XYZ file of C-alpha atoms in Angstrom:
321
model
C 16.481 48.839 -10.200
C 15.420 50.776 -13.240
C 11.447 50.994 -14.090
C 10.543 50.170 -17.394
C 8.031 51.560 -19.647
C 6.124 49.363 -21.979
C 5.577 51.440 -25.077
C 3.304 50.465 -27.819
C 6.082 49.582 -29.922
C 7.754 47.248 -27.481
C 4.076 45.365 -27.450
C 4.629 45.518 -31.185
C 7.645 43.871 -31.111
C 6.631 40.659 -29.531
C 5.063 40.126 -32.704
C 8.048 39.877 -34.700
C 10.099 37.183 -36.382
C 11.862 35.330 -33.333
C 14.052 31.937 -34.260
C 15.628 29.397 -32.640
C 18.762 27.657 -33.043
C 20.842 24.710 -31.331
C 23.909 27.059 -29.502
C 26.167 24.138 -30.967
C 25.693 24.777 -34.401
C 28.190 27.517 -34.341
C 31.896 27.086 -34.872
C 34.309 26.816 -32.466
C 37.875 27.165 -33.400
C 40.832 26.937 -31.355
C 42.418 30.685 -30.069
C 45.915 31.351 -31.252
C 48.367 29.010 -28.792
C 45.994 26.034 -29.352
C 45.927 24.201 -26.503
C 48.419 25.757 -24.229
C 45.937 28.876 -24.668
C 42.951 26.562 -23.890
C 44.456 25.552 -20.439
C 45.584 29.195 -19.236
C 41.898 30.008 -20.046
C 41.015 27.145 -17.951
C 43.652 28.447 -15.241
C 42.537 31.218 -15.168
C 39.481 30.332 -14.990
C 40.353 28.182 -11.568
C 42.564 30.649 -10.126
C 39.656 33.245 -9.701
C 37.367 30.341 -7.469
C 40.501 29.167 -5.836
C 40.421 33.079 -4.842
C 36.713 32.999 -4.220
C 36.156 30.552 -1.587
C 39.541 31.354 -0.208
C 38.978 34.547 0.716
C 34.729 34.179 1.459
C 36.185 31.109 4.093
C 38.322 33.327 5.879
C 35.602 36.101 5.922
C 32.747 34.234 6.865
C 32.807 31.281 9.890
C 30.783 28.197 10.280
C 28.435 30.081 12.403
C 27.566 33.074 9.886
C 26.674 30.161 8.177
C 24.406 28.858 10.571
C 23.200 32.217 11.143
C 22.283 32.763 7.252
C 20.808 29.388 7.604
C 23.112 27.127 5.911
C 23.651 23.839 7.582
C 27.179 22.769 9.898
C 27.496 20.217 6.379
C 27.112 23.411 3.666
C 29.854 24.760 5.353
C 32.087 21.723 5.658
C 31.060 21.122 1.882
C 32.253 24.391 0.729
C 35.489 23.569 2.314
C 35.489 20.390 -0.043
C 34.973 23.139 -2.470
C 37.936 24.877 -2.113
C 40.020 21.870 -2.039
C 39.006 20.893 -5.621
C 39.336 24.186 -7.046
C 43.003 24.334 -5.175
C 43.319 20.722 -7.019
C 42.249 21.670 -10.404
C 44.972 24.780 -10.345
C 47.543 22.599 -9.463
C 46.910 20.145 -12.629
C 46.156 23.211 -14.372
C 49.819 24.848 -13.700
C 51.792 21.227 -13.132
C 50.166 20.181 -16.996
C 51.530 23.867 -18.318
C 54.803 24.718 -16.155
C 56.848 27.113 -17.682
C 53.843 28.263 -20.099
C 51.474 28.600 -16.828
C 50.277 32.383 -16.538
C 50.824 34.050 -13.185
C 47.669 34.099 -10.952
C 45.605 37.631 -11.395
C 44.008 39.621 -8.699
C 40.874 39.788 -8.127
C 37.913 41.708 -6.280
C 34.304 40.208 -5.728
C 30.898 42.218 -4.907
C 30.512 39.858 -1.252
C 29.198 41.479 1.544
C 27.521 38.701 3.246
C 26.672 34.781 3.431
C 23.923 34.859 1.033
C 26.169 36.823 -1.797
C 28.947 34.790 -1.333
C 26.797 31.454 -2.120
C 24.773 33.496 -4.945
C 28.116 34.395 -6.400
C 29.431 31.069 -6.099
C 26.425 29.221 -7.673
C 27.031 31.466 -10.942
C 30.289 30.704 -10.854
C 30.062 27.060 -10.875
C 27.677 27.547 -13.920
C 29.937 29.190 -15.654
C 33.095 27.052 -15.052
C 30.692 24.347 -15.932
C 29.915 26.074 -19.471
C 33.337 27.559 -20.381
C 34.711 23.662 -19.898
C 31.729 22.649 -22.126
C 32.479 25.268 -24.946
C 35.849 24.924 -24.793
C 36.190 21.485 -25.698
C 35.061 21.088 -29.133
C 38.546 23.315 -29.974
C 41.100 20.809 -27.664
C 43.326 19.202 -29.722
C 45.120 17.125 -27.486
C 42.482 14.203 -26.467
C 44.200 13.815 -23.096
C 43.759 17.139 -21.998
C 40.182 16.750 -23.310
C 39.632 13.933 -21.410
C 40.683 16.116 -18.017
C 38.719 19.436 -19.237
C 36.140 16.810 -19.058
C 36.689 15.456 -15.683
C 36.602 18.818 -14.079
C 33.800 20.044 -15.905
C 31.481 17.293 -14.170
C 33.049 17.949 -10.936
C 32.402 21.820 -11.913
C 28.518 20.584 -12.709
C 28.248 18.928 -9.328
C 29.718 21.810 -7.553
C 26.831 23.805 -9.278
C 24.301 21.177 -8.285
C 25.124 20.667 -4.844
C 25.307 24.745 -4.553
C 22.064 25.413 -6.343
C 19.787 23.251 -3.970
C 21.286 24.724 -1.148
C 20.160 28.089 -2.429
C 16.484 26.605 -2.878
C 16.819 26.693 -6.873
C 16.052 23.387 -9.021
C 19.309 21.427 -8.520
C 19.072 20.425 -12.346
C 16.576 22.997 -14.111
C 17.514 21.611 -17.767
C 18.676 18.392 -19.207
C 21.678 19.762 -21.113
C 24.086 22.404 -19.667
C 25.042 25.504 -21.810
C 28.383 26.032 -24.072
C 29.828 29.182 -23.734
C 32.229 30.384 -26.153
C 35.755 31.786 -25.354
C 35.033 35.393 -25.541
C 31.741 35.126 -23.423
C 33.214 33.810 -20.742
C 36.210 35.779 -20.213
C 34.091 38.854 -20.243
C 32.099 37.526 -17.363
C 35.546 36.625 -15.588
C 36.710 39.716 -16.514
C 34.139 41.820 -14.345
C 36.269 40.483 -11.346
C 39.979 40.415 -12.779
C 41.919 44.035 -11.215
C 44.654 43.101 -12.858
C 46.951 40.634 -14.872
C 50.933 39.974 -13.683
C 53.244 41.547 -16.643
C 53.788 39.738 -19.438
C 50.527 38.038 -19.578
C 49.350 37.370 -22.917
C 46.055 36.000 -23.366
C 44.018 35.897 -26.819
C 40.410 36.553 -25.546
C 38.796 39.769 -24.966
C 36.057 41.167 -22.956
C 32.921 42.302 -24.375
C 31.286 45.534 -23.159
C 29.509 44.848 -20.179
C 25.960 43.668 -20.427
C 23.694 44.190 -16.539
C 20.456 42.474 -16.694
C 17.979 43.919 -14.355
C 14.303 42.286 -13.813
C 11.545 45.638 -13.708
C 10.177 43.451 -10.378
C 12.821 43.441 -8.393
C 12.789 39.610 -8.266
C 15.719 37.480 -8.464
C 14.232 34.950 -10.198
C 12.960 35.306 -13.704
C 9.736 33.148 -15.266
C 10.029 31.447 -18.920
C 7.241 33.112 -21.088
C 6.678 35.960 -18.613
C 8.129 39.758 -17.954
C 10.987 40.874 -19.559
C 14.110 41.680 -19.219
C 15.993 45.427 -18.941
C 19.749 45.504 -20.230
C 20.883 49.366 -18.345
C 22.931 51.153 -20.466
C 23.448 48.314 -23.102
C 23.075 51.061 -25.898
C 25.519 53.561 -24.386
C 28.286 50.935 -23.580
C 28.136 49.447 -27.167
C 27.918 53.080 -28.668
C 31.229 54.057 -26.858
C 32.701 50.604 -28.017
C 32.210 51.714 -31.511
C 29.227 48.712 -32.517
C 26.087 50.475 -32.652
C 24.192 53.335 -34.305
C 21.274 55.162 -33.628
C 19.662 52.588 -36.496
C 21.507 49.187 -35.478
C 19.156 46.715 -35.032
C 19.536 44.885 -32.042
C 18.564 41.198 -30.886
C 18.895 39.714 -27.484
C 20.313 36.776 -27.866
C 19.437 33.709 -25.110
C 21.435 31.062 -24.218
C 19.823 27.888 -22.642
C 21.329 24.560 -22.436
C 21.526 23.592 -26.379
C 18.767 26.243 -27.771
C 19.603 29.659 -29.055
C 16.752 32.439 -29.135
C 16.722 35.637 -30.851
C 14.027 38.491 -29.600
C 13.819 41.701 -31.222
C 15.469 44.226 -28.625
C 13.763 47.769 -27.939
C 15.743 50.626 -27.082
C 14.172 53.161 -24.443
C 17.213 55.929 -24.013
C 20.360 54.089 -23.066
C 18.260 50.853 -22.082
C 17.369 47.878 -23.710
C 14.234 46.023 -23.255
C 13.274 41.711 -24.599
C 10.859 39.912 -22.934
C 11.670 36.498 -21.453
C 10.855 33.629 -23.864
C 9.398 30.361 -23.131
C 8.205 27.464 -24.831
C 7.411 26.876 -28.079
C 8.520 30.682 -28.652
C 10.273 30.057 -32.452
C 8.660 26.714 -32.944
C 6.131 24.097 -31.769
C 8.449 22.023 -29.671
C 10.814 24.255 -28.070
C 11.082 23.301 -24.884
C 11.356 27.059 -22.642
C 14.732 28.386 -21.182
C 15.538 27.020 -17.364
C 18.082 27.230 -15.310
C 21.444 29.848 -15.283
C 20.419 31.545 -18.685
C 22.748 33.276 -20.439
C 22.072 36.781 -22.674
C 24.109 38.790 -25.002
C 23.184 41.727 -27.606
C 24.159 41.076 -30.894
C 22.995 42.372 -34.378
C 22.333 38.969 -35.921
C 18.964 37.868 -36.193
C 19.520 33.679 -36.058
C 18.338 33.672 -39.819
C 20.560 30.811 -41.715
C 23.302 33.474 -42.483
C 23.614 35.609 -39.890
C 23.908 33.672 -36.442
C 25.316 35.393 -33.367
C 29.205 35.303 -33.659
C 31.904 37.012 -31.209
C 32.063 39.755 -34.463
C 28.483 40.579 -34.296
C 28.040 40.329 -30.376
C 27.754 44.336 -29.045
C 27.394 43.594 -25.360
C 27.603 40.581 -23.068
C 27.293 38.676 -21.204
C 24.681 39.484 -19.173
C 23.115 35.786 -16.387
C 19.264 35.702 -15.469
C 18.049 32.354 -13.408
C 14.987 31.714 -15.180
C 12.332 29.149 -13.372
C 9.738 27.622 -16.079
């Protein structure tokens, strides 16, 4: 972990013009290849948790489940798991054939029961908010109607996975769209490598790591802060920052959008957690898988976060209010 230092400036900036914003008031347009684009995102998408659980059920037994204290049933249920994700590739590639991508590889950070689950608890968040985001730009209402399908299977998944991990099975009463862009940069963090010829209209964003200064895995709405290591430097080499850019962190939380004033301390970035009422009597506080990305926009009516003004992303804090 990296200490932070609360200069008087970063006190300062809690005092400064913060908004809010619904996350579905931006646009979403379709990627180039429509729809057939749409479900090799999705593919790909599946193919990295078929991969997952595949390769964290043939590393870990039932009883280094019992042993990390996970019930006989958690580990029968993550079987289940697999089986789904093995189903939804098989739609996935049978709905596509001959426009199917090849499976990529992959490598995960597991060394144990407990990262394996952690992992696999973000993961079903995100599968559940790439499905979510993705749909407003599916033009075929057929295949909406399956992205939809698997999403609330994805959203159970995440349910059933998150109470087993001793977090709020359902911290917020709307899940969180992510946009195309976001979420391939957090898949991308585990691709090694695409097969030849694979052609795919996203790209990654430069990598965003959140870090709480107390070493807790949890985060608290309204309380602390957040430090984004080496945000600065990554966006710098990436070509989107200056010395001067003004930065915001940008939270995602079920529909609401914040924007805090980021401070930069070296390479580092520093915003403190919001939580409610932040921007405006009302607002109810982040909860849940949060979701944070740098951007220059301030949320003002003209200059909302946007894949062209996001510097860094996507960086996930679980956030208890």
């Amino acid at each position: 972990m990296h200490p932070i230092f609360v200069f008087a400036s970063f006190a300062a900036s809690l005092f400064l013009p913060a908004t809010a914003a619904p996350v579905n008031s931006r646009n979403v347009t379709a990627p180039n290849g429509g729809d057939i684009s749409i479900l090799n995102y999705a593919l790909t998408l599946e193919f990295l948790e078929r991969r997952f659980y595949t390769e964290g059920l043939q590393n870990f037994t039932a009883q280094d489940f019992q042993n990390a204290e996970f019930s006989p049933d958690f580990y029968e249920q993550m079987k289940t798991v697999l089986k789904d994700e093995q189903t939804h590739v098989d739609f996935l590639a049978g709905a596509l054939g001959p426009k199917a991508i090849q499976e990529p590889t992959f490598s995960f950070p597991v060394k144990d029961v407990h990262s394996f689950i952690g992992l696999s608890s973000v993961l079903e968040g995100v599968g559940t908010s790439a499905y979510l985001g993705a749909a407003p730009a599916i033009a075929d209402k057929s295949i909406l109607t399956a992205a939809g399908s698997i999403l609330a299977v994805e959203a159970r998944h995440s349910s059933y996975i998150r109470a087993a991990l001793g977090q709020k099975p359902i911290p917020n009463p709307f899940d969180t769209p992510l946009g195309f862009n976001q979420v391939f940069s957090l898949a991308a963090q585990f691709v090694t490598g695409f097969a030849p010829g694979t052609n795919l209209p996203f790209k990654a964003f430069p990598p965003l790591t959140a870090t709480n200064p107390t070493a807790s895995p949890t985060y608290h709405a309204g309380q602390g802060s957040v430090t984004l290591t080496n945000a600065f430097q990554n966006a710098k080499s990436a070509g989107s920052v200056t010395e001067n850019t003004k930065v915001f962190a940008v939270f995602f939380s079920g529909l609401q959008t914040y924007y805090v004033p980021a401070i930069r301390s070296g390479n580092d970035f520093t915003a403190p957690i919001p939580g409610a009422n932040f921007c405006k009597a009302g607002q109810p506080a982040p909860a849940g898988q949060v979701y944070l990305v740098l951007s220059t926009a301030d949320g003002s009516e003209n200059n909302t976060v946007s894949d062209e003004n996001t510097i860094s992303g996507v960086g996930i804090l679980e956030v208890d209010n």
